[in-house]
Amino acid sequence: MDYVYIIYDNVSDLVEADPVLSSDSEVDECRPPQDSRVLQVWKYWLSGVLTIITGTVGLGGNVLSLIILTKKSMRNVFTMLCSCLCLADSIFLASNLFMAPIYMGHLTNIHQTLFFVAESGVHLGLALSIFLTIGVTIERHQSVYDPLNYEARVIQRGRVKLVLWYLVPSIIFSILFNLPRVISYTPFGRSFHQSQGFVRLYLLYQTIHPLTTTGLIPLLLLSVLNWRINQRIPSNRRPSSRRRAKDFNLA
């Protein structure tokens, strides 16, 4: 297996580093040469070429969104949260763009030196984007279900404090949930790669994050909140639409 795959797929790196869990013969049996070549081709096009295309388009869209959202006329809690979301998404995209040439066979000294930073940026940016998306949905849910108290809360606390109420916990949880992964990329963390107990603990950690923390729980929470919002919005719009139709007929 080549060096690129080892440094990126940390779990495989950990498993293969333990002689008890794996051996060269077992790896050859599980992954024939032709399958390895096919995998490299898929990596080249999906993780390399396609990532560069989508990442570039995404970064351009985020820049345009930030230009619009940061205007004074657009400044409110939602636009400020969306601006933070664009920044978090940009961290994720920029980190992926940095690592894309690796899958295309261009492994330079810069990539080897900054791989730890880029890999950490991918996971931190992804988690932060998901947590901020939840924050935007919660704020939207409150404004739809209780608009009067929501406006009073905005006036009482201020827009900046409300944004920090979502931003600070999102940053803290993004760091905490990804801390074991970040540590595993450091020289200190790599010293534990030979430990079978560390490998099992790391695999258990991955079932919690990202599968649960940024997968199942956000999916369930966003589904429920958006369903409640969609149930609420039509009931608020029907009286006004009927009233406008009645006034039109009278005119």
XYZ file of N, CA and C in Angstrom:
753
model
N 0.850 -1.202 0.000
C 0.000 0.000 0.000
C 0.873 1.235 0.000
N 0.466 2.258 -0.755
C 1.326 3.419 -0.884
C 1.198 4.338 0.324
N 2.094 5.281 0.410
C 2.186 6.189 1.554
C 0.995 7.117 1.646
N 0.445 7.503 0.468
C -0.683 8.423 0.470
C -1.864 7.826 1.203
N -2.166 6.576 0.929
C -3.325 5.955 1.565
C -3.113 5.779 3.061
N -1.879 5.505 3.466
C -1.601 5.279 4.879
C -1.796 6.547 5.690
N -1.320 7.674 5.191
C -1.418 8.890 5.981
C -2.833 9.445 5.979
N -3.633 9.122 4.970
C -4.987 9.661 4.963
C -5.941 8.785 5.747
N -5.970 7.496 5.436
C -6.888 6.589 6.116
C -6.239 6.164 7.427
N -6.492 6.941 8.484
C -5.786 6.737 9.735
C -6.165 5.421 10.395
N -7.421 5.004 10.232
C -7.838 3.752 10.848
C -7.073 2.586 10.241
N -6.950 2.565 8.912
C -6.179 1.507 8.269
C -4.728 1.571 8.690
N -4.230 2.793 8.862
C -2.856 2.956 9.332
C -2.690 2.341 10.711
N -3.668 2.578 11.577
C -3.581 2.043 12.925
C -3.656 0.527 12.924
N -4.563 -0.018 12.124
C -4.730 -1.470 12.093
C -3.496 -2.141 11.538
N -2.955 -1.576 10.449
C -1.805 -2.217 9.827
C -0.554 -2.060 10.671
N -0.535 -1.033 11.546
C 0.640 -0.833 12.388
C 0.738 -1.877 13.484
N -0.373 -2.576 13.776
C -0.386 -3.566 14.837
C -0.169 -4.945 14.232
N 0.918 -5.613 14.541
C 1.180 -6.930 13.942
C 0.173 -7.976 14.354
N -0.500 -7.761 15.483
C -1.492 -8.734 15.942
C -2.733 -8.681 15.077
N -3.075 -7.472 14.597
C -4.329 -7.300 13.873
C -4.179 -7.548 12.382
N -2.972 -7.404 11.866
C -2.825 -7.511 10.426
C -1.424 -7.974 10.078
N -1.282 -8.513 8.905
C 0.021 -8.902 8.369
C 0.026 -8.613 6.885
N 1.203 -8.655 6.293
C 1.293 -8.348 4.874
C 0.511 -9.342 4.032
N 0.534 -10.602 4.414
C -0.193 -11.610 3.636
C -1.688 -11.385 3.715
N -2.168 -10.991 4.894
C -3.599 -10.744 5.047
C -4.025 -9.538 4.221
N -3.196 -8.507 4.170
C -3.519 -7.344 3.358
C -3.573 -7.712 1.890
N -2.631 -8.544 1.427
C -2.629 -8.955 0.027
C -3.864 -9.775 -0.310
N -4.307 -10.621 0.636
C -5.500 -11.424 0.380
C -6.738 -10.561 0.313
N -6.827 -9.544 1.171
C -8.015 -8.685 1.214
C -8.039 -7.699 0.062
N -6.883 -7.323 -0.452
C -6.845 -6.312 -1.497
C -5.919 -6.776 -2.612
N -6.449 -7.437 -3.639
C -5.633 -7.863 -4.771
C -5.065 -6.659 -5.510
N -3.999 -6.858 -6.292
C -3.383 -5.734 -6.997
C -4.336 -5.015 -7.934
N -5.180 -5.778 -8.659
C -6.085 -5.118 -9.579
C -7.106 -4.264 -8.846
N -7.554 -4.709 -7.673
C -8.474 -3.900 -6.886
C -7.797 -2.634 -6.388
N -6.527 -2.740 -6.046
C -5.787 -1.566 -5.603
C -5.651 -0.547 -6.722
N -5.419 -1.005 -7.944
C -5.316 -0.089 -9.072
C -6.652 0.578 -9.357
N -7.736 -0.181 -9.272
C -9.057 0.395 -9.480
C -9.357 1.435 -8.414
N -8.975 1.135 -7.170
C -9.189 2.081 -6.078
C -8.424 3.381 -6.313
N -7.202 3.272 -6.813
C -6.407 4.465 -7.085
C -7.029 5.303 -8.198
N -7.614 4.645 -9.192
C -8.274 5.385 -10.276
C -9.480 6.149 -9.746
N -10.281 5.477 -8.908
C -11.436 6.144 -8.314
C -11.006 7.307 -7.432
N -9.938 7.117 -6.684
C -9.426 8.204 -5.846
C -8.968 9.383 -6.692
N -8.330 9.081 -7.815
C -7.829 10.143 -8.685
C -8.975 11.033 -9.180
N -10.056 10.410 -9.627
C -11.144 11.178 -10.215
C -12.096 11.757 -9.164
N -12.413 10.979 -8.135
C -13.371 11.447 -7.135
C -12.726 12.353 -6.094
N -11.675 11.847 -5.429
C -11.034 12.630 -4.375
C -10.064 13.664 -4.922
N -9.706 13.532 -6.205
C -8.790 14.476 -6.812
C -9.477 15.477 -7.714
N -9.827 15.057 -8.931
C -10.371 15.969 -9.931
C -11.714 16.543 -9.500
N -12.643 15.662 -9.104
C -13.977 16.134 -8.733
C -13.940 17.031 -7.501
N -13.065 16.723 -6.552
C -12.943 17.567 -5.359
C -12.445 18.957 -5.722
N -11.509 19.042 -6.648
C -11.000 20.360 -7.068
C -12.106 21.173 -7.743
N -12.908 20.516 -8.570
C -13.982 21.237 -9.276
C -15.050 21.721 -8.291
N -15.588 20.790 -7.501
C -16.655 21.163 -6.569
C -16.149 22.096 -5.476
N -14.918 21.883 -5.011
C -14.373 22.747 -3.975
C -14.172 24.167 -4.455
N -13.694 24.322 -5.686
C -13.498 25.661 -6.242
C -14.822 26.387 -6.416
N -15.820 25.665 -6.946
C -17.149 26.268 -7.109
C -17.748 26.621 -5.746
N -17.567 25.733 -4.776
C -18.104 25.998 -3.443
C -17.453 27.198 -2.778
N -16.135 27.314 -2.901
C -15.453 28.477 -2.325
C -15.904 29.767 -2.996
N -16.073 29.719 -4.315
C -16.572 30.905 -5.009
C -17.965 31.294 -4.549
N -18.835 30.298 -4.357
C -20.185 30.584 -3.848
C -20.165 31.145 -2.444
N -19.258 30.642 -1.602
C -19.158 31.165 -0.242
C -18.681 32.608 -0.226
N -17.745 32.928 -1.105
C -17.255 34.317 -1.180
C -18.380 35.260 -1.595
N -19.139 34.867 -2.613
C -20.264 35.703 -3.051
C -21.316 35.830 -1.954
N -21.568 34.724 -1.251
C -22.550 34.763 -0.160
C -22.092 35.695 0.962
N -20.803 35.657 1.289
C -20.283 36.528 2.344
C -20.370 37.994 1.940
N -20.141 38.278 0.676
C -20.251 39.665 0.213
C -21.662 40.191 0.411
N -22.647 39.349 0.137
C -24.052 39.766 0.277
C -24.479 39.778 1.743
N -24.109 38.744 2.485
C -24.587 38.613 3.866
C -23.977 39.637 4.810
N -22.798 40.147 4.486
C -22.129 41.099 5.380
C -22.519 42.560 5.116
N -23.438 42.800 4.201
C -23.924 44.163 3.982
C -24.702 44.647 5.202
N -24.632 45.930 5.473
C -25.320 46.481 6.639
C -26.824 46.301 6.546
N -27.358 46.407 5.350
C -28.807 46.258 5.184
C -29.266 44.824 5.426
N -28.354 43.869 5.375
C -28.699 42.460 5.549
C -28.346 41.950 6.945
N -27.876 42.799 7.810
C -27.323 42.332 9.076
C -28.434 42.010 10.070
N -28.583 40.753 10.399
C -29.458 40.277 11.468
C -28.890 38.960 11.987
N -29.608 38.336 12.901
C -29.089 37.122 13.515
C -28.898 36.016 12.482
N -29.865 35.874 11.584
C -29.792 34.794 10.597
C -28.634 34.996 9.629
N -28.475 36.203 9.115
C -27.399 36.448 8.153
C -26.024 36.341 8.819
N -25.928 36.741 10.076
C -24.652 36.611 10.792
C -24.311 35.144 11.021
N -25.312 34.338 11.367
C -25.084 32.900 11.515
C -24.733 32.256 10.177
N -25.391 32.689 9.126
C -25.085 32.149 7.802
C -23.677 32.543 7.360
N -23.221 33.726 7.759
C -21.856 34.135 7.449
C -20.854 33.226 8.151
N -21.123 32.925 9.420
C -20.258 31.990 10.151
C -20.281 30.608 9.513
N -21.453 30.216 9.029
C -21.581 28.920 8.354
C -20.760 28.894 7.061
N -20.756 29.995 6.323
C -19.957 30.067 5.100
C -18.469 29.972 5.406
N -18.037 30.592 6.493
C -16.624 30.516 6.875
C -16.232 29.092 7.272
N -17.090 28.441 8.044
C -16.809 27.056 8.441
C -16.766 26.143 7.223
N -17.693 26.345 6.306
C -17.711 25.538 5.088
C -16.482 25.811 4.229
N -16.000 27.055 4.245
C -14.802 27.396 3.481
C -13.568 26.702 4.049
N -13.508 26.559 5.375
C -12.400 25.818 5.988
C -12.412 24.369 5.516
N -13.593 23.790 5.485
C -13.730 22.406 5.021
C -13.308 22.265 3.558
N -13.763 23.169 2.717
C -13.462 23.087 1.290
C -11.981 23.360 1.016
N -11.425 24.366 1.681
C -10.016 24.696 1.457
C -9.107 23.548 1.889
N -9.450 22.892 2.988
C -8.649 21.758 3.451
C -8.713 20.609 2.466
N -9.896 20.357 1.905
C -10.028 19.304 0.899
C -9.288 19.652 -0.379
N -9.319 20.906 -0.766
C -8.592 21.321 -1.961
C -7.088 21.148 -1.776
N -6.610 21.379 -0.562
C -5.190 21.210 -0.303
C -4.774 19.744 -0.443
N -5.633 18.834 -0.026
C -5.288 17.418 -0.050
C -5.625 16.741 -1.372
N -6.388 17.393 -2.246
C -6.789 16.773 -3.511
C -5.606 16.364 -4.376
N -4.555 17.182 -4.504
C -3.417 16.741 -5.339
C -2.752 15.461 -4.843
N -2.872 15.147 -3.552
C -2.273 13.926 -3.028
C -2.868 12.705 -3.727
N -4.190 12.731 -3.939
C -4.849 11.584 -4.575
C -4.603 11.537 -6.073
N -4.019 12.611 -6.606
C -3.669 12.635 -8.019
C -2.198 12.296 -8.226
N -1.515 11.885 -7.154
C -0.129 11.457 -7.259
C 0.888 12.552 -7.062
N 0.454 13.751 -6.628
C 1.372 14.874 -6.442
C 1.598 15.087 -4.944
N 2.483 14.293 -4.383
C 2.806 14.392 -2.961
C 4.104 15.175 -2.805
N 3.999 16.417 -2.349
C 5.165 17.282 -2.199
C 5.534 17.393 -0.725
N 6.626 18.072 -0.466
C 7.059 18.290 0.918
C 6.067 19.152 1.685
N 5.438 20.077 0.972
C 4.428 20.933 1.628
C 3.252 20.094 2.095
N 2.813 19.153 1.257
C 1.702 18.287 1.638
C 2.075 17.408 2.831
N 3.286 16.898 2.845
C 3.710 16.069 3.969
C 3.792 16.878 5.255
N 4.229 18.135 5.136
C 4.386 18.974 6.328
C 3.045 19.442 6.877
N 2.146 19.835 5.977
C 0.879 20.427 6.402
C -0.295 19.462 6.325
N -0.020 18.192 6.078
C -1.122 17.235 5.998
C -1.905 17.176 7.302
N -1.197 17.203 8.425
C -1.855 17.164 9.729
C -2.820 18.331 9.893
N -2.416 19.520 9.463
C -3.269 20.707 9.577
C -4.485 20.595 8.663
N -4.258 20.163 7.414
C -5.362 20.065 6.464
C -6.361 18.985 6.863
N -5.852 17.833 7.296
C -6.747 16.743 7.709
C -7.578 17.158 8.918
N -6.964 17.856 9.858
C -7.712 18.353 11.013
C -8.732 19.404 10.588
N -8.360 20.254 9.614
C -9.286 21.272 9.129
C -10.512 20.683 8.467
N -10.336 19.547 7.779
C -11.482 18.888 7.137
C -12.519 18.485 8.175
N -12.071 17.799 9.225
C -13.008 17.282 10.221
C -13.566 18.405 11.110
N -12.729 19.363 11.471
C -13.209 20.482 12.281
C -14.192 21.343 11.495
N -13.878 21.623 10.236
C -14.772 22.420 9.413
C -16.106 21.736 9.173
N -16.077 20.419 8.947
C -17.314 19.670 8.726
C -18.191 19.688 9.972
N -17.596 19.389 11.128
C -18.376 19.382 12.367
C -18.934 20.763 12.669
N -18.124 21.808 12.491
C -18.585 23.170 12.764
C -19.720 23.564 11.826
N -19.635 23.167 10.557
C -20.709 23.472 9.602
C -22.015 22.813 10.015
N -21.940 21.563 10.452
C -23.158 20.850 10.858
C -23.759 21.467 12.109
N -22.931 21.795 13.089
C -23.447 22.378 14.325
C -24.050 23.761 14.076
N -23.442 24.552 13.204
C -24.001 25.870 12.890
C -25.292 25.740 12.085
N -25.381 24.722 11.241
C -26.637 24.475 10.525
C -27.764 24.170 11.509
N -27.465 23.408 12.527
C -28.456 23.138 13.571
C -28.839 24.433 14.277
N -27.839 25.297 14.566
C -28.125 26.570 15.214
C -29.028 27.455 14.377
N -28.776 27.516 13.073
C -29.629 28.312 12.184
C -31.053 27.772 12.177
N -31.188 26.455 12.154
C -32.526 25.843 12.142
C -33.255 26.080 13.455
N -32.561 25.996 14.580
C -33.187 26.273 15.881
C -33.659 27.724 15.953
N -32.825 28.639 15.487
C -33.196 30.056 15.503
C -34.402 30.312 14.600
N -34.435 29.681 13.461
C -35.574 29.819 12.550
C -36.835 29.227 13.164
N -36.690 28.106 13.835
C -37.837 27.474 14.489
C -38.426 28.391 15.558
N -37.579 29.051 16.346
C -38.056 29.946 17.388
C -38.751 31.170 16.795
N -38.207 31.698 15.698
C -38.821 32.882 15.089
C -40.169 32.567 14.458
N -40.355 31.349 13.999
C -41.623 30.964 13.370
C -42.669 30.610 14.419
N -42.270 29.885 15.470
C -43.228 29.418 16.456
C -43.619 30.480 17.473
N -42.707 31.361 17.807
C -43.009 32.395 18.800
C -42.356 33.702 18.376
N -42.881 34.361 17.341
C -42.209 35.539 16.786
C -42.134 36.714 17.749
N -43.152 36.901 18.591
C -43.147 38.039 19.506
C -42.041 37.905 20.553
N -41.979 36.750 21.190
C -40.920 36.533 22.174
C -39.539 36.504 21.513
N -39.488 36.040 20.279
C -38.211 36.024 19.574
C -37.698 37.441 19.336
N -38.575 38.335 18.887
C -38.158 39.722 18.673
C -37.747 40.376 19.983
N -38.483 40.068 21.053
C -38.122 40.629 22.357
C -36.762 40.107 22.819
N -36.480 38.858 22.538
C -35.197 38.281 22.925
C -34.050 38.908 22.139
N -34.293 39.199 20.867
C -33.254 39.837 20.049
C -32.956 41.238 20.574
N -34.012 41.970 20.932
C -33.816 43.326 21.450
C -33.124 43.298 22.802
N -33.511 42.351 23.641
C -32.958 42.291 24.991
C -31.489 41.855 25.000
N -31.149 40.830 24.256
C -29.792 40.287 24.286
C -28.876 40.878 23.226
N -29.433 41.288 22.127
C -28.616 41.806 21.046
C -28.220 40.717 20.064
N -27.960 41.139 18.836
C -27.664 40.167 17.783
C -26.330 39.461 17.995
N -25.329 40.199 18.435
C -23.999 39.608 18.592
C -24.007 38.518 19.665
N -24.666 38.769 20.785
C -24.718 37.774 21.858
C -25.461 36.525 21.420
N -26.515 36.701 20.641
C -27.256 35.531 20.161
C -26.411 34.702 19.196
N -25.648 35.374 18.357
C -24.778 34.644 17.433
C -23.698 33.900 18.206
N -23.093 34.562 19.198
C -22.070 33.903 20.015
C -22.657 32.749 20.810
N -23.945 32.830 21.148
C -24.615 31.750 21.872
C -24.582 30.438 21.079
N -24.601 30.540 19.759
C -24.511 29.357 18.901
C -23.074 29.087 18.450
N -22.319 30.129 18.189
C -20.988 29.960 17.607
C -19.994 29.352 18.591
N -19.952 29.875 19.812
C -18.958 29.405 20.787
C -19.151 27.921 21.127
N -20.363 27.465 21.473
C -20.522 26.017 21.731
C -20.207 25.156 20.510
N -20.524 25.662 19.315
C -20.234 24.885 18.102
C -18.737 24.690 17.938
N -17.958 25.735 18.187
C -16.498 25.623 18.079
C -15.954 24.676 19.143
N -16.453 24.819 20.379
C -15.959 23.983 21.479
C -16.243 22.508 21.215
N -17.475 22.182 20.826
C -17.827 20.778 20.577
C -17.109 20.227 19.344
N -16.881 21.074 18.344
C -16.135 20.614 17.166
C -14.725 20.207 17.548
N -14.101 20.974 18.427
C -12.743 20.656 18.868
C -12.739 19.421 19.763
N -13.673 19.362 20.703
C -13.696 18.240 21.642
C -13.962 16.920 20.931
N -14.929 16.891 20.029
C -15.268 15.648 19.345
C -14.142 15.178 18.419
N -13.367 16.120 17.887
C -12.299 15.745 16.958
C -10.927 15.695 17.622
N -10.874 15.939 18.924
C -9.587 15.962 19.618
C -8.853 14.622 19.530
N -9.523 13.466 19.754
C -8.796 12.190 19.599
C -8.233 11.982 18.207
N -8.980 12.404 17.182
C -8.501 12.251 15.816
C -7.292 13.152 15.568
N -7.370 14.386 16.060
C -6.259 15.316 15.866
C -5.010 14.809 16.575
N -5.185 14.312 17.802
C -4.037 13.802 18.566
C -3.413 12.596 17.865
N -4.222 11.768 17.227
C -3.692 10.571 16.565
C -2.780 10.909 15.398
N -2.879 12.132 14.846
C -2.015 12.534 13.747
C -0.692 13.125 14.220
N -0.595 13.444 15.498
C 0.630 14.028 16.032
C 1.647 12.932 16.339
N 2.924 13.283 16.461
C 3.930 12.278 16.852
C 3.609 11.607 18.180
N 3.021 12.369 19.108
C 2.628 11.775 20.386
C 1.548 10.720 20.201
N 0.554 11.013 19.346
C -0.506 10.043 19.104
C -0.037 8.833 18.334
N 0.907 9.016 17.413
C 1.406 7.897 16.623
C 2.205 6.913 17.473
N 2.676 7.365 18.621
C 3.411 6.445 19.498
C 2.505 5.374 20.086
N 1.193 5.600 20.050
C 0.242 4.622 20.571
C -0.306 3.702 19.490
N 0.114 3.856 18.249
C -0.449 3.075 17.157
C -0.158 1.584 17.278
N 0.858 1.219 18.019
C 1.189 -0.186 18.197
C 0.349 -0.843 19.288
N -0.433 -0.053 19.986
C -1.235 -0.578 21.092
C -2.567 -1.103 20.565
N -2.843 -2.359 20.833
C -4.109 -2.949 20.391
C -5.286 -2.318 21.113
N -5.098 -1.964 22.378
C -6.165 -1.295 23.116
C -6.491 0.069 22.548
N -5.470 0.790 22.090
C -5.700 2.098 21.481
C -6.487 1.963 20.186
N -6.167 0.934 19.395
C -6.884 0.718 18.141
C -8.368 0.448 18.404
N -8.646 -0.410 19.367
C -10.043 -0.726 19.685
C -10.775 0.499 20.229
N -10.089 1.282 21.068
C -10.700 2.499 21.608
C -10.972 3.500 20.496
N -10.061 3.586 19.530
C -10.237 4.524 18.429
C -11.410 4.122 17.535
N -11.551 2.829 17.286
C -12.681 2.356 16.492
C -14.004 2.597 17.213
N -14.009 2.434 18.530
C -15.202 2.733 19.316
C -15.522 4.216 19.269
N -14.492 5.031 19.319
C -14.686 6.490 19.242
C -15.329 6.879 17.914
N -14.945 6.212 16.814
C -15.506 6.559 15.522
C -16.976 6.191 15.390
N -17.452 5.235 16.173
C -18.881 4.943 16.161
C -19.677 6.060 16.837
N -19.020 6.796 17.730
C -19.676 7.934 18.386
C -19.533 9.189 17.549
N -18.328 9.453 17.089
C -18.070 10.597 16.226
C -17.223 10.123 15.050
N -17.675 10.383 13.821
C -18.760 11.278 13.424
C -20.118 10.611 13.197
N -20.226 9.303 13.362
C -21.468 8.615 13.001
C -22.672 9.164 13.749
N -22.524 9.373 15.057
C -23.650 9.809 15.875
C -23.708 11.323 16.019
N -22.583 11.942 16.381
C -22.580 13.370 16.709
C -22.828 14.261 15.498
N -22.301 13.903 14.354
C -22.493 14.721 13.154
C -23.249 13.968 12.061
N -23.879 12.870 12.424
C -24.631 12.092 11.462
C -26.066 11.860 11.884
N -26.266 10.884 12.748
C -27.625 10.464 13.106
C -28.371 11.525 13.910
N -27.738 12.064 14.954
C -28.422 13.059 15.801
C -28.771 14.324 15.018
N -27.837 14.944 14.270
C -28.222 16.114 13.468
C -29.306 15.817 12.443
N -29.247 14.642 11.812
C -30.262 14.283 10.827
C -31.643 14.208 11.470
N -31.724 13.572 12.627
C -33.007 13.463 13.317
C -33.503 14.822 13.789
N -32.602 15.614 14.373
C -32.985 16.924 14.906
C -33.426 17.871 13.802
N -32.675 17.924 12.715
C -33.043 18.809 11.611
C -34.342 18.369 10.946
N -34.569 17.074 10.865
C -35.812 16.583 10.262
C -37.023 17.002 11.088
N -36.924 16.862 12.406
C -38.033 17.231 13.277
C -38.279 18.737 13.245
N -37.237 19.530 13.362
C -37.391 20.986 13.384
C -37.947 21.515 12.068
N -37.425 21.035 10.958
C -37.923 21.503 9.656
C -39.350 21.042 9.407
N -39.694 19.856 9.897
C -41.086 19.400 9.767
C -42.025 20.309 10.561
N -41.621 20.685 11.771
C -42.441 21.583 12.583
C -42.546 22.968 11.949
N -41.456 23.430 11.353
C -41.497 24.733 10.684
C -42.439 24.699 9.487
N -42.345 23.656 8.687
C -43.225 23.541 7.515
C -44.682 23.376 7.915
N -44.934 22.749 9.059
C -46.306 22.629 9.549
C -46.848 23.956 10.041
N -45.973 24.808 10.497
C -46.390 26.085 11.081
C -46.592 27.167 10.032
N -45.740 27.201 9.038
C -45.771 28.287 8.064
C -47.078 28.350 7.274
N -47.624 27.250 6.729
C -48.884 27.352 5.989
C -50.035 27.889 6.814
N -50.121 27.520 8.093
C -51.220 27.991 8.938
C -51.127 29.486 9.183
N -49.939 30.048 9.131
C -49.784 31.491 9.302
C -50.063 32.257 8.016
N -49.939 31.593 6.899
C -50.094 32.291 5.624
C -51.515 32.227 5.081
N -52.272 31.219 5.492
C -53.616 31.076 4.917
C -54.521 32.264 5.195
N -54.620 32.775 6.446
C -55.518 33.907 6.695
C -55.160 35.128 5.867
N -53.858 35.430 5.762
C -53.465 36.615 5.016
C -53.767 36.445 3.523
N -53.566 35.254 2.964
C -53.831 35.029 1.542
C -55.329 35.099 1.264
N -56.143 34.552 2.169
C -57.594 34.621 1.988
C -58.074 36.060 2.104
N -57.471 36.816 3.020
C -57.871 38.206 3.198
C -57.520 39.020 1.966
N -56.332 38.747 1.403
C -55.963 39.478 0.197
C -56.879 39.123 -0.973
N -57.299 37.855 -1.070
C -58.216 37.460 -2.139
C -59.582 38.133 -1.966
N -60.048 38.229 -0.705
C -61.335 38.855 -0.438
C -61.296 40.343 -0.786
N -60.189 41.001 -0.374
C -60.070 42.441 -0.691
C -59.995 42.650 -2.194
N -59.361 41.743 -2.909
C -59.263 41.874 -4.370
C -60.642 41.744 -5.010
N -61.450 40.789 -4.516
C -62.782 40.589 -5.085
C -63.687 41.794 -4.804
N -63.567 42.360 -3.585
C -64.367 43.548 -3.268
C -63.971 44.737 -4.125
N -62.678 44.833 -4.442
C -62.243 45.955 -5.274
C -62.776 45.796 -6.709
